[in-house]
């Protein structure tokens, strides 16, 4: 028994054309709603910033804003670096580096908190990991706590010269954002 296939007629063409027209129309209608979920140009511009470090002298610190957060940049002295490197891992409350450029389980050694070859520059998000206060220690007259780094005035968390929590209620070290040296004195954060 032979099966005969029907030839497409005008009705089949109209159904197919109407379906395609509806699909294209639906996609065109949804496009603005999907597109509005993308970040605007102002938000994308803040995704990364460049900072010139040449005016910052040894022992000085500056604060810049990145994504609405304060970022602490300190030009550490040789003494601050030596003190940070001498801290035994057993003295640390948080053993992890919290460096966005390293694996999550990287230890909180001083070299893991800085860039290789630029150990004198410490760059961290300046928000206490306890309740989100901004620690003191950036200005010359600020109290730097028991370990010479930063002191959170809200609840007394003490951070050392590598931004690691050493005393107080804060559970984690200050976070190190992703950053790169564009040149010898220019960094790009983000």
PDB file of C-alpha atoms in Angstrom:
ATOM      1  CA  UNK A   1       0.000   0.000   0.000  1.00  0.00           C
ATOM      2  CA  UNK A   2       1.491   3.294  -1.034  1.00  0.00           C
ATOM      3  CA  UNK A   3       1.169   6.360   1.176  1.00  0.00           C
ATOM      4  CA  UNK A   4       0.587   9.602  -0.588  1.00  0.00           C
ATOM      5  CA  UNK A   5       2.141  12.779   0.843  1.00  0.00           C
ATOM      6  CA  UNK A   6       0.094  15.908   0.620  1.00  0.00           C
ATOM      7  CA  UNK A   7       1.566  18.798  -1.249  1.00  0.00           C
ATOM      8  CA  UNK A   8       1.837  21.964   0.846  1.00  0.00           C
ATOM      9  CA  UNK A   9      -0.885  24.389  -0.008  1.00  0.00           C
ATOM     10  CA  UNK A  10      -1.479  28.066   0.590  1.00  0.00           C
ATOM     11  CA  UNK A  11      -2.890  27.485   4.089  1.00  0.00           C
ATOM     12  CA  UNK A  12       0.303  25.729   5.231  1.00  0.00           C
ATOM     13  CA  UNK A  13       2.388  28.636   3.942  1.00  0.00           C
ATOM     14  CA  UNK A  14       0.206  31.197   5.753  1.00  0.00           C
ATOM     15  CA  UNK A  15       0.415  29.275   9.054  1.00  0.00           C
ATOM     16  CA  UNK A  16       4.210  29.029   8.764  1.00  0.00           C
ATOM     17  CA  UNK A  17       4.589  32.722   7.836  1.00  0.00           C
ATOM     18  CA  UNK A  18       2.304  33.853  10.673  1.00  0.00           C
ATOM     19  CA  UNK A  19       4.233  31.732  13.188  1.00  0.00           C
ATOM     20  CA  UNK A  20       7.567  33.172  12.048  1.00  0.00           C
ATOM     21  CA  UNK A  21       6.139  36.713  12.159  1.00  0.00           C
ATOM     22  CA  UNK A  22       4.869  36.132  15.731  1.00  0.00           C
ATOM     23  CA  UNK A  23       8.230  34.719  16.871  1.00  0.00           C
ATOM     24  CA  UNK A  24      10.180  37.677  15.456  1.00  0.00           C
ATOM     25  CA  UNK A  25       7.655  40.136  16.916  1.00  0.00           C
ATOM     26  CA  UNK A  26       7.884  38.478  20.338  1.00  0.00           C
ATOM     27  CA  UNK A  27      11.690  38.621  20.282  1.00  0.00           C
ATOM     28  CA  UNK A  28      11.627  42.305  19.283  1.00  0.00           C
ATOM     29  CA  UNK A  29       9.198  43.034  22.108  1.00  0.00           C
ATOM     30  CA  UNK A  30      11.339  41.250  24.716  1.00  0.00           C
ATOM     31  CA  UNK A  31      14.675  42.738  23.586  1.00  0.00           C
ATOM     32  CA  UNK A  32      14.334  46.098  25.439  1.00  0.00           C
ATOM     33  CA  UNK A  33      13.385  44.305  28.654  1.00  0.00           C
ATOM     34  CA  UNK A  34      16.411  42.026  28.427  1.00  0.00           C
ATOM     35  CA  UNK A  35      18.734  44.880  27.392  1.00  0.00           C
ATOM     36  CA  UNK A  36      17.733  47.048  30.384  1.00  0.00           C
ATOM     37  CA  UNK A  37      19.181  44.434  32.749  1.00  0.00           C
ATOM     38  CA  UNK A  38      22.724  45.144  31.510  1.00  0.00           C
ATOM     39  CA  UNK A  39      24.744  47.659  33.569  1.00  0.00           C
ATOM     40  CA  UNK A  40      24.738  51.204  32.250  1.00  0.00           C
ATOM     41  CA  UNK A  41      27.859  52.980  31.017  1.00  0.00           C
ATOM     42  CA  UNK A  42      28.403  54.698  34.380  1.00  0.00           C
ATOM     43  CA  UNK A  43      28.486  51.381  36.221  1.00  0.00           C
ATOM     44  CA  UNK A  44      30.816  49.843  33.668  1.00  0.00           C
ATOM     45  CA  UNK A  45      33.178  52.791  33.972  1.00  0.00           C
ATOM     46  CA  UNK A  46      33.465  52.147  37.717  1.00  0.00           C
ATOM     47  CA  UNK A  47      34.271  48.470  37.196  1.00  0.00           C
ATOM     48  CA  UNK A  48      37.975  49.336  37.157  1.00  0.00           C
ATOM     49  CA  UNK A  49      40.035  52.376  38.077  1.00  0.00           C
ATOM     50  CA  UNK A  50      43.632  53.394  37.537  1.00  0.00           C
ATOM     51  CA  UNK A  51      45.634  54.928  40.381  1.00  0.00           C
ATOM     52  CA  UNK A  52      48.968  56.735  40.077  1.00  0.00           C
ATOM     53  CA  UNK A  53      51.168  55.694  43.008  1.00  0.00           C
ATOM     54  CA  UNK A  54      54.097  58.011  42.265  1.00  0.00           C
ATOM     55  CA  UNK A  55      53.034  60.753  44.775  1.00  0.00           C
ATOM     56  CA  UNK A  56      52.753  58.252  47.658  1.00  0.00           C
ATOM     57  CA  UNK A  57      55.939  58.266  49.744  1.00  0.00           C
ATOM     58  CA  UNK A  58      57.243  55.343  51.786  1.00  0.00           C
ATOM     59  CA  UNK A  59      55.194  55.080  54.987  1.00  0.00           C
ATOM     60  CA  UNK A  60      52.210  56.962  53.529  1.00  0.00           C
ATOM     61  CA  UNK A  61      48.760  55.643  52.709  1.00  0.00           C
ATOM     62  CA  UNK A  62      45.936  56.787  50.456  1.00  0.00           C
ATOM     63  CA  UNK A  63      42.314  55.785  50.085  1.00  0.00           C
ATOM     64  CA  UNK A  64      40.527  55.590  46.725  1.00  0.00           C
ATOM     65  CA  UNK A  65      36.936  54.654  45.909  1.00  0.00           C
ATOM     66  CA  UNK A  66      36.301  51.601  43.751  1.00  0.00           C
ATOM     67  CA  UNK A  67      32.764  50.298  43.176  1.00  0.00           C
ATOM     68  CA  UNK A  68      31.612  52.493  46.059  1.00  0.00           C
ATOM     69  CA  UNK A  69      34.079  50.896  48.489  1.00  0.00           C
ATOM     70  CA  UNK A  70      37.174  52.445  50.063  1.00  0.00           C
ATOM     71  CA  UNK A  71      40.397  50.814  48.911  1.00  0.00           C
ATOM     72  CA  UNK A  72      43.407  51.257  51.187  1.00  0.00           C
ATOM     73  CA  UNK A  73      46.768  51.632  49.454  1.00  0.00           C
ATOM     74  CA  UNK A  74      49.793  51.746  51.747  1.00  0.00           C
ATOM     75  CA  UNK A  75      53.410  52.176  50.690  1.00  0.00           C
ATOM     76  CA  UNK A  76      54.906  50.009  53.411  1.00  0.00           C
ATOM     77  CA  UNK A  77      58.275  50.558  55.018  1.00  0.00           C
ATOM     78  CA  UNK A  78      60.912  47.818  55.142  1.00  0.00           C
ATOM     79  CA  UNK A  79      60.177  47.497  58.862  1.00  0.00           C
ATOM     80  CA  UNK A  80      56.429  46.961  58.248  1.00  0.00           C
ATOM     81  CA  UNK A  81      57.196  44.283  55.662  1.00  0.00           C
ATOM     82  CA  UNK A  82      59.687  42.517  57.977  1.00  0.00           C
ATOM     83  CA  UNK A  83      57.198  42.559  60.872  1.00  0.00           C
ATOM     84  CA  UNK A  84      54.441  41.146  58.626  1.00  0.00           C
ATOM     85  CA  UNK A  85      56.679  38.385  57.270  1.00  0.00           C
ATOM     86  CA  UNK A  86      57.801  37.374  60.784  1.00  0.00           C
ATOM     87  CA  UNK A  87      54.256  36.598  62.033  1.00  0.00           C
ATOM     88  CA  UNK A  88      53.782  32.848  62.560  1.00  0.00           C
ATOM     89  CA  UNK A  89      50.695  31.417  60.851  1.00  0.00           C
ATOM     90  CA  UNK A  90      49.550  30.041  64.218  1.00  0.00           C
ATOM     91  CA  UNK A  91      49.106  33.631  65.499  1.00  0.00           C
ATOM     92  CA  UNK A  92      46.538  34.463  62.806  1.00  0.00           C
ATOM     93  CA  UNK A  93      42.785  34.322  63.413  1.00  0.00           C
ATOM     94  CA  UNK A  94      42.074  33.852  59.683  1.00  0.00           C
ATOM     95  CA  UNK A  95      44.591  31.617  57.932  1.00  0.00           C
ATOM     96  CA  UNK A  96      43.425  32.472  54.393  1.00  0.00           C
ATOM     97  CA  UNK A  97      44.880  35.263  52.235  1.00  0.00           C
ATOM     98  CA  UNK A  98      41.481  36.567  50.988  1.00  0.00           C
ATOM     99  CA  UNK A  99      43.248  37.643  47.804  1.00  0.00           C
ATOM    100  CA  UNK A 100      40.894  37.651  44.794  1.00  0.00           C
ATOM    101  CA  UNK A 101      43.846  36.865  42.495  1.00  0.00           C
ATOM    102  CA  UNK A 102      44.732  33.641  44.364  1.00  0.00           C
ATOM    103  CA  UNK A 103      42.867  30.394  45.104  1.00  0.00           C
ATOM    104  CA  UNK A 104      40.491  30.525  48.091  1.00  0.00           C
ATOM    105  CA  UNK A 105      42.703  28.221  50.159  1.00  0.00           C
ATOM    106  CA  UNK A 106      45.886  30.331  49.735  1.00  0.00           C
ATOM    107  CA  UNK A 107      47.456  30.962  53.135  1.00  0.00           C
ATOM    108  CA  UNK A 108      47.613  34.463  54.639  1.00  0.00           C
ATOM    109  CA  UNK A 109      51.358  34.864  54.353  1.00  0.00           C
ATOM    110  CA  UNK A 110      52.590  38.386  53.643  1.00  0.00           C
ATOM    111  CA  UNK A 111      53.668  37.520  50.054  1.00  0.00           C
ATOM    112  CA  UNK A 112      50.151  36.148  49.354  1.00  0.00           C
ATOM    113  CA  UNK A 113      48.660  39.524  50.338  1.00  0.00           C
ATOM    114  CA  UNK A 114      50.821  41.533  47.873  1.00  0.00           C
ATOM    115  CA  UNK A 115      52.141  41.263  44.305  1.00  0.00           C
ATOM    116  CA  UNK A 116      55.467  39.572  43.649  1.00  0.00           C
ATOM    117  CA  UNK A 117      58.092  42.252  43.087  1.00  0.00           C
ATOM    118  CA  UNK A 118      55.853  44.934  44.639  1.00  0.00           C
ATOM    119  CA  UNK A 119      55.785  43.752  48.270  1.00  0.00           C
ATOM    120  CA  UNK A 120      56.061  47.348  49.459  1.00  0.00           C
ATOM    121  CA  UNK A 121      52.531  48.101  48.166  1.00  0.00           C
ATOM    122  CA  UNK A 122      49.598  46.732  50.162  1.00  0.00           C
ATOM    123  CA  UNK A 123      46.229  47.178  48.451  1.00  0.00           C
ATOM    124  CA  UNK A 124      43.039  46.099  50.252  1.00  0.00           C
ATOM    125  CA  UNK A 125      39.329  46.841  50.462  1.00  0.00           C
ATOM    126  CA  UNK A 126      39.068  49.039  53.557  1.00  0.00           C
ATOM    127  CA  UNK A 127      35.933  47.546  55.085  1.00  0.00           C
ATOM    128  CA  UNK A 128      36.080  45.715  58.416  1.00  0.00           C
ATOM    129  CA  UNK A 129      34.911  42.138  58.006  1.00  0.00           C
ATOM    130  CA  UNK A 130      32.957  42.259  61.264  1.00  0.00           C
ATOM    131  CA  UNK A 131      30.131  44.722  60.567  1.00  0.00           C
ATOM    132  CA  UNK A 132      31.368  46.797  57.633  1.00  0.00           C
ATOM    133  CA  UNK A 133      32.933  49.810  59.375  1.00  0.00           C
ATOM    134  CA  UNK A 134      35.930  51.610  57.867  1.00  0.00           C
ATOM    135  CA  UNK A 135      39.041  50.959  60.000  1.00  0.00           C
ATOM    136  CA  UNK A 136      41.332  53.809  61.095  1.00  0.00           C
ATOM    137  CA  UNK A 137      45.016  53.756  60.225  1.00  0.00           C
ATOM    138  CA  UNK A 138      45.249  55.524  56.881  1.00  0.00           C
ATOM    139  CA  UNK A 139      45.941  59.036  58.215  1.00  0.00           C
ATOM    140  CA  UNK A 140      49.191  59.952  59.983  1.00  0.00           C
ATOM    141  CA  UNK A 141      47.566  60.613  63.374  1.00  0.00           C
ATOM    142  CA  UNK A 142      45.216  57.602  63.370  1.00  0.00           C
ATOM    143  CA  UNK A 143      45.542  54.855  65.941  1.00  0.00           C
ATOM    144  CA  UNK A 144      46.805  51.745  64.186  1.00  0.00           C
ATOM    145  CA  UNK A 145      45.969  49.263  66.898  1.00  0.00           C
ATOM    146  CA  UNK A 146      48.210  46.812  68.716  1.00  0.00           C
ATOM    147  CA  UNK A 147      49.811  45.474  65.520  1.00  0.00           C
ATOM    148  CA  UNK A 148      50.648  48.677  63.616  1.00  0.00           C
ATOM    149  CA  UNK A 149      48.123  48.225  60.819  1.00  0.00           C
ATOM    150  CA  UNK A 150      44.509  49.303  61.179  1.00  0.00           C
ATOM    151  CA  UNK A 151      42.031  49.574  64.050  1.00  0.00           C
ATOM    152  CA  UNK A 152      38.275  49.371  63.585  1.00  0.00           C
ATOM    153  CA  UNK A 153      36.772  52.033  65.879  1.00  0.00           C
ATOM    154  CA  UNK A 154      33.356  50.369  66.008  1.00  0.00           C
ATOM    155  CA  UNK A 155      34.153  47.128  67.833  1.00  0.00           C
ATOM    156  CA  UNK A 156      37.943  47.081  68.275  1.00  0.00           C
ATOM    157  CA  UNK A 157      39.226  44.749  65.567  1.00  0.00           C
ATOM    158  CA  UNK A 158      43.009  45.059  65.158  1.00  0.00           C
ATOM    159  CA  UNK A 159      44.684  44.362  61.797  1.00  0.00           C
ATOM    160  CA  UNK A 160      48.434  44.014  61.235  1.00  0.00           C
ATOM    161  CA  UNK A 161      50.676  45.611  58.587  1.00  0.00           C
ATOM    162  CA  UNK A 162      49.494  43.009  56.051  1.00  0.00           C
ATOM    163  CA  UNK A 163      45.784  43.657  56.738  1.00  0.00           C
ATOM    164  CA  UNK A 164      45.299  40.380  58.612  1.00  0.00           C
ATOM    165  CA  UNK A 165      42.942  40.229  61.590  1.00  0.00           C
ATOM    166  CA  UNK A 166      44.922  39.698  64.765  1.00  0.00           C
ATOM    167  CA  UNK A 167      42.571  40.679  67.606  1.00  0.00           C
ATOM    168  CA  UNK A 168      38.890  41.487  68.001  1.00  0.00           C
ATOM    169  CA  UNK A 169      35.557  40.239  66.665  1.00  0.00           C
ATOM    170  CA  UNK A 170      36.287  40.437  62.915  1.00  0.00           C
ATOM    171  CA  UNK A 171      36.276  36.902  61.472  1.00  0.00           C
ATOM    172  CA  UNK A 172      38.320  37.467  58.300  1.00  0.00           C
ATOM    173  CA  UNK A 173      41.310  39.369  56.960  1.00  0.00           C
ATOM    174  CA  UNK A 174      40.732  42.526  54.901  1.00  0.00           C
ATOM    175  CA  UNK A 175      40.081  41.505  51.300  1.00  0.00           C
ATOM    176  CA  UNK A 176      42.624  42.090  48.536  1.00  0.00           C
ATOM    177  CA  UNK A 177      40.921  43.086  45.259  1.00  0.00           C
ATOM    178  CA  UNK A 178      42.139  42.066  41.826  1.00  0.00           C
ATOM    179  CA  UNK A 179      44.724  44.614  40.704  1.00  0.00           C
ATOM    180  CA  UNK A 180      47.663  44.790  38.310  1.00  0.00           C
ATOM    181  CA  UNK A 181      50.610  47.077  37.854  1.00  0.00           C
ATOM    182  CA  UNK A 182      50.192  48.760  34.470  1.00  0.00           C
ATOM    183  CA  UNK A 183      53.602  50.400  34.886  1.00  0.00           C
ATOM    184  CA  UNK A 184      56.048  50.937  37.731  1.00  0.00           C
ATOM    185  CA  UNK A 185      53.805  53.481  39.456  1.00  0.00           C
ATOM    186  CA  UNK A 186      50.364  52.953  37.889  1.00  0.00           C
ATOM    187  CA  UNK A 187      47.930  50.280  39.044  1.00  0.00           C
ATOM    188  CA  UNK A 188      44.577  49.170  37.684  1.00  0.00           C
ATOM    189  CA  UNK A 189      42.092  47.925  40.279  1.00  0.00           C
ATOM    190  CA  UNK A 190      39.311  45.690  39.010  1.00  0.00           C
TER     191      UNK A 190
END
